[in-house]
Short mmCIF file of C-alpha atoms and ligand atoms in Angstrom, two decimals:
data_model
loop_
_atom_site.label_atom_id
_atom_site.label_comp_id
_atom_site.label_asym_id
_atom_site.label_seq_id
_atom_site.Cartn_x
_atom_site.Cartn_y
_atom_site.Cartn_z
CA MET L 147 10.50 -2.42 -24.93
CA LYS L 148 9.49 1.12 -24.20
CA TYR L 149 9.24 0.65 -20.46
CA VAL L 150 12.87 -0.26 -19.93
CA GLU L 151 14.23 3.10 -21.01
CA GLU L 152 12.46 4.75 -18.14
CA PHE L 153 14.92 3.65 -15.55
CA ARG L 154 18.58 4.28 -15.42
CA ASP L 155 19.95 0.80 -15.66
CA ALA L 156 18.17 -0.16 -18.82
CA GLU L 157 21.06 -2.40 -19.84
CA LYS L 158 21.05 -4.37 -16.61
CA ALA L 159 17.29 -4.69 -16.76
CA LYS L 160 17.49 -6.05 -20.30
CA ILE L 161 20.02 -8.63 -19.27
CA LEU L 162 17.90 -9.67 -16.30
CA VAL L 163 14.82 -9.99 -18.48
CA GLN L 164 16.81 -12.15 -20.92
CA GLU L 165 17.94 -14.35 -18.04
CA ILE L 166 14.34 -14.60 -16.86
CA ASP L 167 13.27 -15.61 -20.38
CA LYS L 168 15.93 -18.32 -20.45
CA LEU L 169 14.90 -19.71 -17.09
CA VAL L 170 11.22 -19.75 -17.97
CA ALA L 171 11.99 -21.71 -21.11
CA GLU L 172 13.55 -24.39 -18.91
CA ILE L 173 10.67 -24.68 -16.45
CA ASP L 174 8.27 -27.46 -17.36
CA ILE L 175 5.13 -26.25 -15.61
CA ALA L 176 5.34 -23.01 -17.62
CA LYS L 177 4.39 -25.01 -20.70
CA GLU L 178 1.02 -25.91 -19.18
CA ARG L 179 0.02 -22.87 -17.15
CA PRO L 180 1.45 -19.51 -16.09
CA ILE L 181 3.88 -19.45 -13.18
CA SER L 182 2.24 -17.30 -10.56
CA ILE L 183 4.32 -15.25 -8.17
CA MET L 184 2.72 -13.10 -5.51
CA GLU L 185 4.28 -9.88 -4.33
CA VAL L 186 2.98 -9.60 -0.79
CA CYS L 187 3.91 -5.97 -0.25
CA GLY L 188 2.08 -2.94 -1.61
CA GLY L 189 5.41 -1.18 -2.12
CA HIS L 190 6.32 -3.82 -4.68
CA THR L 191 2.92 -3.52 -6.33
CA HIS L 192 3.56 0.19 -6.69
CA SER L 193 7.04 -0.35 -8.22
CA ILE L 194 5.77 -3.04 -10.57
CA PHE L 195 3.05 -0.78 -11.98
CA ARG L 196 5.11 2.40 -11.96
CA TYR L 197 7.92 0.86 -14.00
CA GLY L 198 5.72 -1.35 -16.14
CA LEU L 199 7.63 -4.43 -15.00
CA GLU L 200 4.76 -6.78 -15.78
CA GLY L 201 4.91 -5.75 -19.41
CA MET L 202 8.58 -6.71 -19.59
CA LEU L 203 8.12 -10.22 -18.30
CA PRO L 204 7.37 -13.21 -20.51
CA LYS L 205 3.71 -14.14 -20.72
CA GLU L 206 4.39 -17.34 -18.80
CA ILE L 207 4.81 -15.30 -15.61
CA GLU L 208 1.79 -14.01 -13.79
CA LEU L 209 2.30 -11.53 -10.98
CA VAL L 210 -0.39 -11.73 -8.32
CA HIS L 211 -0.75 -8.56 -6.28
CA GLY L 212 -1.11 -9.50 -2.66
CA PRO L 213 -2.80 -7.94 0.35
CA GLY L 214 0.21 -6.05 1.67
CA CYS L 215 -1.24 -2.58 1.68
CA PRO L 216 -2.46 -1.81 5.22
CA VAL L 217 -4.85 0.89 4.10
CA CYS L 218 -6.44 -1.41 1.54
CA VAL L 219 -7.40 -4.15 3.95
CA LEU L 220 -9.08 -1.97 6.59
CA PRO L 221 -12.62 -3.24 7.04
CA MET L 222 -15.47 -0.77 6.85
CA GLY L 223 -16.52 -1.43 10.43
CA ARG L 224 -13.13 -0.24 11.71
CA VAL L 225 -13.43 2.97 9.68
CA ASP L 226 -16.87 3.48 11.26
CA ASP L 227 -15.26 3.03 14.69
CA CYS L 228 -12.71 5.73 13.77
CA VAL L 229 -15.47 8.09 12.73
CA ALA L 230 -17.38 7.40 15.96
CA ILE L 231 -14.31 8.25 18.05
CA ALA L 232 -13.43 11.26 15.92
CA GLU L 233 -16.93 12.72 16.29
CA ARG L 234 -16.67 12.89 20.08
CA PRO L 235 -16.26 16.56 21.01
CA GLU L 236 -13.33 16.01 23.35
CA VAL L 237 -11.30 14.06 20.78
CA ILE L 238 -8.56 15.14 18.42
CA PHE L 239 -8.31 12.20 16.02
CA THR L 240 -4.94 11.80 14.33
CA THR L 241 -4.19 9.66 11.30
CA PHE L 242 -1.75 9.13 8.45
CA GLY L 243 -2.92 10.89 5.31
CA ASP L 244 -3.51 7.65 3.36
CA ALA L 245 -6.23 6.52 5.76
CA MET L 246 -8.31 9.70 5.45
CA ARG L 247 -10.18 8.65 2.34
CA VAL L 248 -10.91 5.00 3.09
CA PRO L 249 -14.69 4.67 2.85
CA GLY L 250 -16.66 3.65 5.93
CA SER L 251 -20.25 2.53 5.71
CA LYS L 252 -21.48 6.12 6.09
CA LYS L 253 -18.43 8.29 5.68
CA SER L 254 -14.67 8.45 5.53
CA LEU L 255 -12.55 10.35 8.04
CA LEU L 256 -12.21 13.10 5.47
CA GLN L 257 -15.99 13.47 5.32
CA ALA L 258 -16.18 13.36 9.11
CA LYS L 259 -13.68 16.21 9.18
CA ALA L 260 -15.75 18.19 6.71
CA ASP L 261 -18.74 17.61 9.00
CA GLY L 262 -16.88 19.18 11.90
CA ALA L 263 -14.92 16.39 13.57
CA ASP L 264 -11.41 17.36 14.68
CA VAL L 265 -9.41 15.03 12.45
CA ARG L 266 -5.77 15.89 11.86
CA MET L 267 -3.20 14.41 9.55
CA VAL L 268 0.09 13.48 11.15
CA TYR L 269 3.28 12.10 9.69
CA SER L 270 4.28 10.17 12.80
CA PRO L 271 2.67 8.78 15.96
CA MET L 272 5.23 10.97 17.79
CA ASP L 273 3.45 14.01 16.36
CA ALA L 274 0.19 12.73 17.84
CA LEU L 275 1.90 12.41 21.22
CA ALA L 276 3.23 15.97 20.89
CA LEU L 277 -0.33 17.14 20.15
CA ALA L 278 -1.54 15.44 23.33
CA LYS L 279 1.10 17.27 25.38
CA LYS L 280 0.08 20.60 23.87
CA ASN L 281 -3.64 20.00 24.36
CA PRO L 282 -3.99 18.58 27.88
CA ASP L 283 -7.72 19.31 27.95
CA ARG L 284 -8.39 17.17 24.87
CA GLU L 285 -8.22 13.43 24.20
CA VAL L 286 -5.74 12.71 21.41
CA VAL L 287 -6.25 9.41 19.62
CA PHE L 288 -3.81 8.01 17.07
CA PHE L 289 -5.15 5.69 14.40
CA ALA L 290 -2.46 3.01 14.17
CA ILE L 291 -2.29 1.01 10.95
CA GLY L 292 0.39 -0.98 9.22
CA PHE L 293 2.32 -4.21 9.31
CA GLU L 294 5.50 -4.82 11.30
CA THR L 295 7.18 -1.90 9.53
CA THR L 296 5.15 0.57 11.59
CA ILE L 297 4.20 -1.50 14.68
CA PRO L 298 7.48 -0.67 16.49
CA SER L 299 6.85 3.04 15.95
CA THR L 300 3.54 3.00 17.82
CA ALA L 301 4.97 0.67 20.47
CA LEU L 302 7.84 3.09 21.12
CA THR L 303 5.40 6.02 21.16
CA ILE L 304 3.26 4.30 23.80
CA LEU L 305 6.39 3.58 25.86
CA GLN L 306 7.32 7.25 25.55
CA ALA L 307 3.80 8.36 26.58
CA LYS L 308 4.08 6.18 29.65
CA ALA L 309 7.55 7.48 30.54
CA ASP L 310 6.34 11.07 30.14
CA GLY L 311 3.14 10.41 32.13
CA VAL L 312 0.86 11.61 29.32
CA GLU L 313 -2.71 10.73 30.24
CA ASN L 314 -4.73 12.10 27.34
CA PHE L 315 -3.13 10.01 24.60
CA SER L 316 -4.36 6.70 23.23
CA VAL L 317 -3.89 4.48 20.22
CA PHE L 318 -6.64 2.84 18.17
CA CYS L 319 -4.70 -0.24 17.20
CA ASN L 320 -5.37 -1.73 13.78
CA HIS L 321 -1.94 -3.19 13.23
CA ILE L 322 -1.75 -6.41 11.30
CA THR L 323 0.93 -9.06 11.05
CA ILE L 324 2.32 -10.59 7.92
CA VAL L 325 2.95 -14.23 8.71
CA PRO L 326 -0.64 -15.38 9.47
CA THR L 327 -1.74 -13.46 6.40
CA ILE L 328 0.63 -15.34 4.12
CA LYS L 329 -0.47 -18.56 5.75
CA ALA L 330 -4.14 -17.73 5.07
CA ILE L 331 -3.27 -17.05 1.44
CA LEU L 332 -1.43 -20.35 1.16
CA ASP L 333 -4.41 -22.16 2.67
CA SER L 334 -6.87 -20.46 0.32
CA PRO L 335 -8.24 -23.01 -2.13
CA ASP L 336 -8.88 -20.35 -4.81
CA LEU L 337 -5.28 -19.72 -5.30
CA GLN L 338 -2.37 -21.60 -6.75
CA LEU L 339 0.89 -19.77 -6.13
CA ASP L 340 4.33 -20.93 -7.18
CA GLY L 341 6.38 -18.48 -5.16
CA PHE L 342 6.54 -15.18 -3.31
CA LEU L 343 8.38 -11.90 -3.33
CA GLY L 344 8.79 -11.21 0.37
CA PRO L 345 8.15 -7.75 1.84
CA GLY L 346 11.33 -5.70 2.19
CA HIS L 347 10.63 -3.44 5.12
CA VAL L 348 8.47 -5.78 7.19
CA SER L 349 11.41 -8.18 6.96
CA MET L 350 13.80 -5.43 8.05
CA VAL L 351 11.93 -5.63 11.38
CA ILE L 352 11.09 -9.34 11.71
CA GLY L 353 14.03 -10.83 9.80
CA THR L 354 13.72 -13.81 7.46
CA ALA L 355 13.41 -16.65 9.98
CA PRO L 356 9.61 -16.30 10.49
CA TYR L 357 9.07 -17.23 6.83
CA GLU L 358 10.70 -20.66 7.11
CA PHE L 359 7.29 -22.37 7.27
CA ILE L 360 6.63 -21.25 3.69
CA SER L 361 9.51 -23.31 2.39
CA GLN L 362 9.36 -26.11 4.93
CA HIS L 363 5.63 -26.71 5.24
CA TYR L 364 4.24 -25.34 1.99
CA LYS L 365 7.30 -26.02 -0.17
CA ARG L 366 7.18 -22.64 -1.85
CA PRO L 367 10.14 -20.37 -2.53
CA MET L 368 10.23 -16.82 -1.21
CA VAL L 369 12.73 -14.11 -2.01
CA VAL L 370 12.73 -11.04 0.25
CA ALA L 371 13.02 -8.19 -2.23
CA GLY L 372 14.04 -4.54 -2.40
CA PHE L 373 11.91 -1.92 -4.11
CA GLU L 374 13.98 -0.74 -7.03
CA PRO L 375 12.96 -2.09 -10.41
CA LEU L 376 16.21 -4.03 -10.64
CA ASP L 377 15.64 -5.48 -7.16
CA VAL L 378 12.21 -6.70 -8.20
CA LEU L 379 13.46 -8.21 -11.47
CA GLN L 380 16.39 -9.89 -9.76
CA SER L 381 14.10 -11.31 -7.08
CA ILE L 382 11.74 -12.71 -9.70
CA TRP L 383 14.75 -14.32 -11.34
CA MET L 384 15.78 -15.82 -7.99
CA VAL L 385 12.29 -17.27 -7.42
CA LEU L 386 12.30 -18.78 -10.92
CA LYS L 387 15.74 -20.25 -10.39
CA GLN L 388 14.50 -22.01 -7.26
CA ILE L 389 11.47 -23.33 -9.13
CA LYS L 390 13.65 -24.57 -11.94
CA GLU L 391 16.01 -26.32 -9.56
CA GLY L 392 13.17 -27.78 -7.54
CA ARG L 393 14.18 -25.85 -4.42
CA ALA L 394 11.91 -24.06 -1.95
CA GLU L 395 13.98 -21.75 0.22
CA ILE L 396 13.77 -18.37 1.86
CA GLU L 397 16.33 -16.19 0.12
CA ASN L 398 17.22 -12.59 0.80
CA GLN L 399 17.82 -10.32 -2.16
CA TYR L 400 17.57 -7.24 0.07
CA ALA L 401 20.42 -8.15 2.44
CA ARG L 402 21.65 -4.55 2.37
CA ILE L 403 18.68 -3.69 4.62
CA VAL L 404 17.31 -7.00 5.88
CA SER L 405 19.19 -9.25 8.29
CA ASP L 406 18.11 -12.79 9.11
CA ALA L 407 17.46 -11.89 12.74
CA GLY L 408 15.58 -8.63 12.11
CA ASN L 409 15.83 -5.49 14.22
CA SER L 410 16.13 -6.40 17.87
CA PRO L 411 15.21 -3.07 19.56
CA ALA L 412 12.13 -2.88 17.31
CA LEU L 413 11.07 -6.45 18.12
CA THR L 414 11.60 -5.88 21.84
CA ALA L 415 9.37 -2.79 21.84
CA LEU L 416 6.78 -4.59 19.77
CA SER L 417 6.43 -7.55 22.11
CA GLU L 418 6.58 -5.37 25.21
CA VAL L 419 3.48 -3.41 24.14
CA TYR L 420 1.53 -5.74 21.86
CA GLU L 421 0.14 -9.25 21.89
CA LEU L 422 -1.62 -11.25 19.19
CA ARG L 423 -5.38 -11.01 18.82
CA GLU L 424 -7.26 -14.27 18.40
CA PHE L 425 -8.41 -13.03 15.01
CA PHE L 426 -8.69 -9.86 13.02
CA GLU L 427 -11.18 -8.90 10.35
CA TRP L 428 -9.82 -7.92 6.90
CA ARG L 429 -11.60 -6.14 4.13
CA GLY L 430 -12.38 -8.63 1.43
CA LEU L 431 -10.54 -11.51 3.11
CA GLY L 432 -12.77 -12.01 6.14
CA SER L 433 -11.43 -13.00 9.51
CA ILE L 434 -7.86 -14.31 9.73
CA ASP L 435 -6.65 -16.02 12.91
CA HIS L 436 -3.91 -14.22 14.84
CA SER L 437 -3.48 -11.68 12.05
CA GLY L 438 -3.71 -8.60 14.24
CA VAL L 439 -2.18 -7.34 17.46
CA ARG L 440 -3.71 -5.54 20.42
CA ILE L 441 -2.26 -3.50 23.25
CA ARG L 442 -1.33 -5.58 26.32
CA ASP L 443 -3.19 -5.04 29.60
CA ALA L 444 -0.15 -3.36 31.13
CA TYR L 445 -0.63 -0.52 28.64
CA SER L 446 -4.42 -0.56 28.44
CA VAL L 447 -4.68 3.08 29.56
CA PHE L 448 -3.26 3.91 26.13
CA ASP L 449 -5.74 1.68 24.32
CA ALA L 450 -8.53 3.62 22.61
CA GLU L 451 -10.59 0.44 22.52
CA THR L 452 -10.76 0.38 26.33
CA ARG L 453 -11.03 4.13 26.68
CA PHE L 454 -13.96 4.69 24.33
CA ALA L 455 -17.13 2.77 23.63
CA MET L 456 -16.99 1.68 20.00
CA PRO L 457 -19.86 0.68 17.77
CA ASN L 458 -17.63 -2.22 16.71
CA ILE L 459 -20.11 -3.43 14.15
CA LYS L 460 -19.15 -5.74 11.37
CA ILE L 461 -20.18 -4.22 8.07
CA ALA L 462 -20.29 -6.33 4.96
CA ASP L 463 -18.39 -4.96 1.98
CA PRO L 464 -20.66 -3.47 -0.71
CA LYS L 465 -21.92 -6.17 -3.07
CA SER L 466 -20.48 -4.61 -6.18
CA CYS L 467 -16.96 -4.58 -4.68
CA GLN L 468 -14.66 -7.41 -5.62
CA CYS L 469 -11.76 -6.25 -3.47
CA GLY L 470 -11.45 -9.65 -1.82
CA GLU L 471 -10.97 -11.44 -5.11
CA VAL L 472 -8.43 -8.85 -6.23
CA LEU L 473 -6.59 -9.09 -2.89
CA LYS L 474 -6.36 -12.82 -3.23
CA GLY L 475 -5.27 -12.46 -6.81
CA VAL L 476 -8.25 -14.40 -8.14
CA ILE L 477 -9.17 -11.58 -10.52
CA LYS L 478 -7.19 -8.65 -11.89
CA PRO L 479 -8.23 -5.12 -10.87
CA TRP L 480 -9.73 -4.30 -14.25
CA GLN L 481 -11.92 -7.38 -14.07
CA CYS L 482 -13.85 -5.90 -11.14
CA LYS L 483 -17.27 -4.82 -12.38
CA VAL L 484 -17.01 -1.32 -10.95
CA PHE L 485 -13.33 -0.65 -11.78
CA GLY L 486 -12.98 2.80 -13.32
CA SER L 487 -16.73 3.38 -13.37
CA ALA L 488 -18.32 3.44 -9.91
CA CYS L 489 -14.87 3.04 -8.33
CA THR L 490 -12.11 5.54 -9.12
CA PRO L 491 -9.31 7.13 -7.02
CA GLU L 492 -11.43 10.29 -6.68
CA MET L 493 -14.52 8.34 -5.54
CA PRO L 494 -13.21 5.04 -4.19
CA LEU L 495 -15.68 2.31 -3.42
CA GLY L 496 -13.08 -0.12 -2.27
CA ALA L 497 -9.90 0.62 -0.36
CA LEU L 498 -7.68 -0.81 -3.10
CA MET L 499 -8.49 2.37 -5.01
CA VAL L 500 -7.42 4.66 -2.17
CA SER L 501 -3.75 4.10 -1.59
CA SER L 502 -1.13 4.29 -4.31
CA GLU L 503 0.02 0.91 -3.02
CA GLY L 504 -3.37 -0.61 -3.75
CA ALA L 505 -3.48 -2.71 -6.89
CA CYS L 506 -6.58 -0.97 -8.27
CA ALA L 507 -5.23 2.56 -7.81
CA ALA L 508 -1.81 1.56 -9.17
CA TYR L 509 -3.41 -0.03 -12.20
CA TYR L 510 -5.75 2.91 -12.69
CA GLN L 511 -2.91 5.42 -12.42
CA TYR L 512 -0.37 3.74 -14.62
CA GLY L 513 -2.80 2.24 -17.05
CA GLY L 514 -2.61 -0.66 -19.43
CA VAL L 515 -0.02 -3.16 -18.40
CA LYS L 516 0.18 -5.31 -21.43
CA LYS L 517 2.27 -8.34 -21.94
CA ARG L 518 5.33 -7.86 -24.04
CA GLU L 519 3.91 -9.06 -27.33
CA ALA L 520 1.33 -6.34 -27.26
CA VAL L 521 3.97 -3.67 -26.73
CA SER L 522 6.70 -4.49 -29.20
CA MET V 198 4.49 4.71 5.11
CA CYS V 199 5.94 1.36 4.13
CA LEU V 200 8.69 2.52 1.80
CA GLY V 201 10.27 4.99 4.21
CA ILE V 202 12.73 7.68 3.17
CA PRO V 203 16.49 8.06 3.68
CA GLY V 204 17.79 10.88 5.84
CA ARG V 205 20.98 11.82 7.63
CA ILE V 206 21.24 12.24 11.39
CA VAL V 207 22.62 15.74 11.93
CA ALA V 208 22.20 16.24 15.69
CA ILE V 209 21.25 14.40 18.86
CA ASP V 210 18.39 16.24 20.58
CA ASP V 211 17.86 14.04 23.62
CA ALA V 212 20.23 11.16 24.23
CA ARG V 213 18.08 9.60 26.96
CA LYS V 214 14.91 9.54 24.87
CA LYS V 215 16.96 8.66 21.78
CA LEU V 216 15.67 11.61 19.78
CA ALA V 217 17.69 13.10 16.95
CA THR V 218 17.29 15.58 14.13
CA VAL V 219 17.38 14.06 10.67
CA ASP V 220 17.85 15.92 7.42
CA VAL V 221 15.73 14.48 4.63
CA SER V 222 16.69 16.26 1.40
CA GLY V 223 16.78 19.58 3.22
CA VAL V 224 13.70 19.00 5.36
CA LYS V 225 14.72 18.70 9.00
CA ARG V 226 12.65 16.90 11.56
CA GLN V 227 12.99 15.09 14.83
CA VAL V 228 13.00 11.31 14.71
CA ASN V 229 13.32 8.54 17.24
CA ILE V 230 16.53 6.56 16.70
CA ALA V 231 15.99 3.78 19.29
CA CYS V 232 15.96 1.08 16.59
CA VAL V 233 19.39 1.94 15.18
CA VAL V 234 21.14 2.31 18.52
CA SER V 235 23.00 -0.62 20.11
CA ASP V 236 25.79 -1.22 22.58
CA ASP V 237 28.31 -1.20 19.74
CA HIS V 238 26.74 1.88 18.23
CA PRO V 239 25.64 4.24 21.01
CA VAL V 240 23.51 7.34 20.50
CA GLU V 241 26.51 9.67 20.28
CA ALA V 242 27.98 7.63 17.42
CA CYS V 243 24.87 8.13 15.30
CA VAL V 244 25.58 11.67 14.11
CA GLY V 245 26.38 11.52 10.43
CA ASP V 246 24.64 8.17 9.92
CA TRP V 247 22.34 7.69 6.98
CA VAL V 248 19.13 6.00 8.07
CA LEU V 249 15.87 4.84 6.54
CA VAL V 250 13.07 6.75 8.26
CA HIS V 251 9.59 5.29 8.56
CA VAL V 252 6.85 7.48 10.11
CA GLY V 253 9.33 9.39 12.25
CA PHE V 254 11.46 6.43 13.34
CA ALA V 255 14.90 5.52 12.02
CA MET V 256 14.52 1.81 11.30
CA SER V 257 17.76 0.86 9.59
CA ARG V 258 21.21 2.25 8.91
CA ILE V 259 22.12 2.48 5.24
CA ASP V 260 25.24 3.59 3.43
CA GLU V 261 25.41 6.87 1.63
CA ALA V 262 25.35 5.45 -1.89
CA GLU V 263 22.33 3.33 -1.00
CA ALA V 264 20.62 6.40 0.41
CA ALA V 265 21.19 8.34 -2.82
CA GLU V 266 19.86 5.48 -4.96
CA THR V 267 16.82 5.03 -2.76
CA LEU V 268 16.00 8.73 -2.82
CA LYS V 269 16.22 8.69 -6.60
CA VAL V 270 13.83 5.77 -6.89
CA LEU V 271 11.43 7.26 -4.36
CA THR V 272 11.44 10.51 -6.31
CA GLU V 273 10.57 8.62 -9.49
CA LEU V 274 7.84 6.73 -7.67
CA GLY V 275 6.44 10.02 -6.43
CA GLU V 276 6.88 8.79 -2.87
CA ALA V 277 9.66 11.16 -1.76
CA GLN V 278 7.55 14.25 -2.43
CA ALA V 279 4.53 12.76 -0.69
CA GLU V 280 6.62 11.75 2.32
CA MET V 281 8.28 15.16 2.67
CA GLU V 282 4.94 16.88 2.20
CA ALA V 283 3.52 14.74 5.03
CA MET V 284 6.47 15.69 7.25
CA ARG V 285 5.93 19.37 6.57
CA LEU V 286 2.18 19.31 7.02
CA SER V 287 2.10 17.09 10.08
CA ALA V 288 -0.14 18.51 12.77
CA THR V 289 1.74 19.08 16.01
CA GLY V 290 0.30 22.40 17.17
S1 SF4 O 672 -12.19 -1.57 -8.47
FE1 SF4 O 672 -12.81 -0.77 -6.48
S2 SF4 O 672 -14.38 -2.15 -5.75
FE2 SF4 O 672 -13.35 -3.20 -7.45
S3 SF4 O 672 -11.76 -4.40 -6.45
FE3 SF4 O 672 -10.81 -2.45 -6.96
S4 SF4 O 672 -11.08 -1.17 -5.14
FE4 SF4 O 672 -12.46 -2.94 -4.92
#
């Protein structure tokens, strides 16, 4: 077990893996087919690959890497909209670093920058607001991406912009929400999932109550999980224990950060500024009802979509890309025809290769995750 | 972006706007602390708190031991360096 030694609590990990082995041996369905557990969050995907956790698990467990990486699910058309805004001479376009290299149909933001557009990397939407204050003769646009973990940050920034009377600041909102996404996955006929690892930091904001439908309606267990290797292993054990006992509940392994009710100031800011969109387009997954938010009318002066004319064209993903199938867990990254050949982290074709939280990049970076037999 | 990074609130910069300076492994930057402030825990009480910082916003209070563990894991994951690099390079000028 060469992977275990890499992290400090090798002993605890070994014990957990033994407990997982024991449980799996007692689960009947595991004798017929693998038990599939989806980690919804890209942070978990990253931990799983980085620590080789898949290789430590018995072969009866299949981890399905879900769509929880905001950069990875950005559709090409939205990237084209970014480029169109960024190329306006009056605009300073600000973005998180991860989003710079996501391919659009013609170029990425990085290429637009090389071609002369004023694209700047910021760490925080607050930095974009500060830029707007320092450059009153320019239009500063912040490219807002992310699930509920980052939605409150742009909501609070818009509230601050309003309080400060900043007129040359707007947000291009591409925020997405987790619950409709999980529902779409559960409704997808391609996919048979036995349980979920719930996202840690999205849940820190929304709490655990919004997931109840997963256990009540779909009868699947979910365990909200932390990001350390031991957190992930323990959460997998908790999911398996529920399966073994025939329970489907929402459990919280990450209670040190996540409360059942979530973060109330964050939720208040979120619903003050944002409302649900009827639908939002995802790369690879198509349109998902109510899966995105937009800026409410009361704050529309801060909405880049009202301030600028956008091409807003739907662009089909390149034919050779199989990002959608990977996102839904139907195929593994290395089964994509262009994985590692036409699509690499240096020259990404699909967005799953761009971010270190994307399954393809994580797999590419940390290499062969083999099942335990192959290792020992 | 999604993993965040632990830091310690070392000063309140603007109590009304809920802005504070956080020290993240020696890198200091201003963050918004609105999400960790409540009636029971007003702005002034936040100095010394360890918090999990996501894109310039303190999103959760954590204890010191938890902060140390998390930083260690993030360093192993290569996320801490990337996050601090992003803080340093962020365009504000
Ligand atoms: S290898 Fe590239 S094109 Fe294929 S699924 Fe992964 S990111 Fe998409």
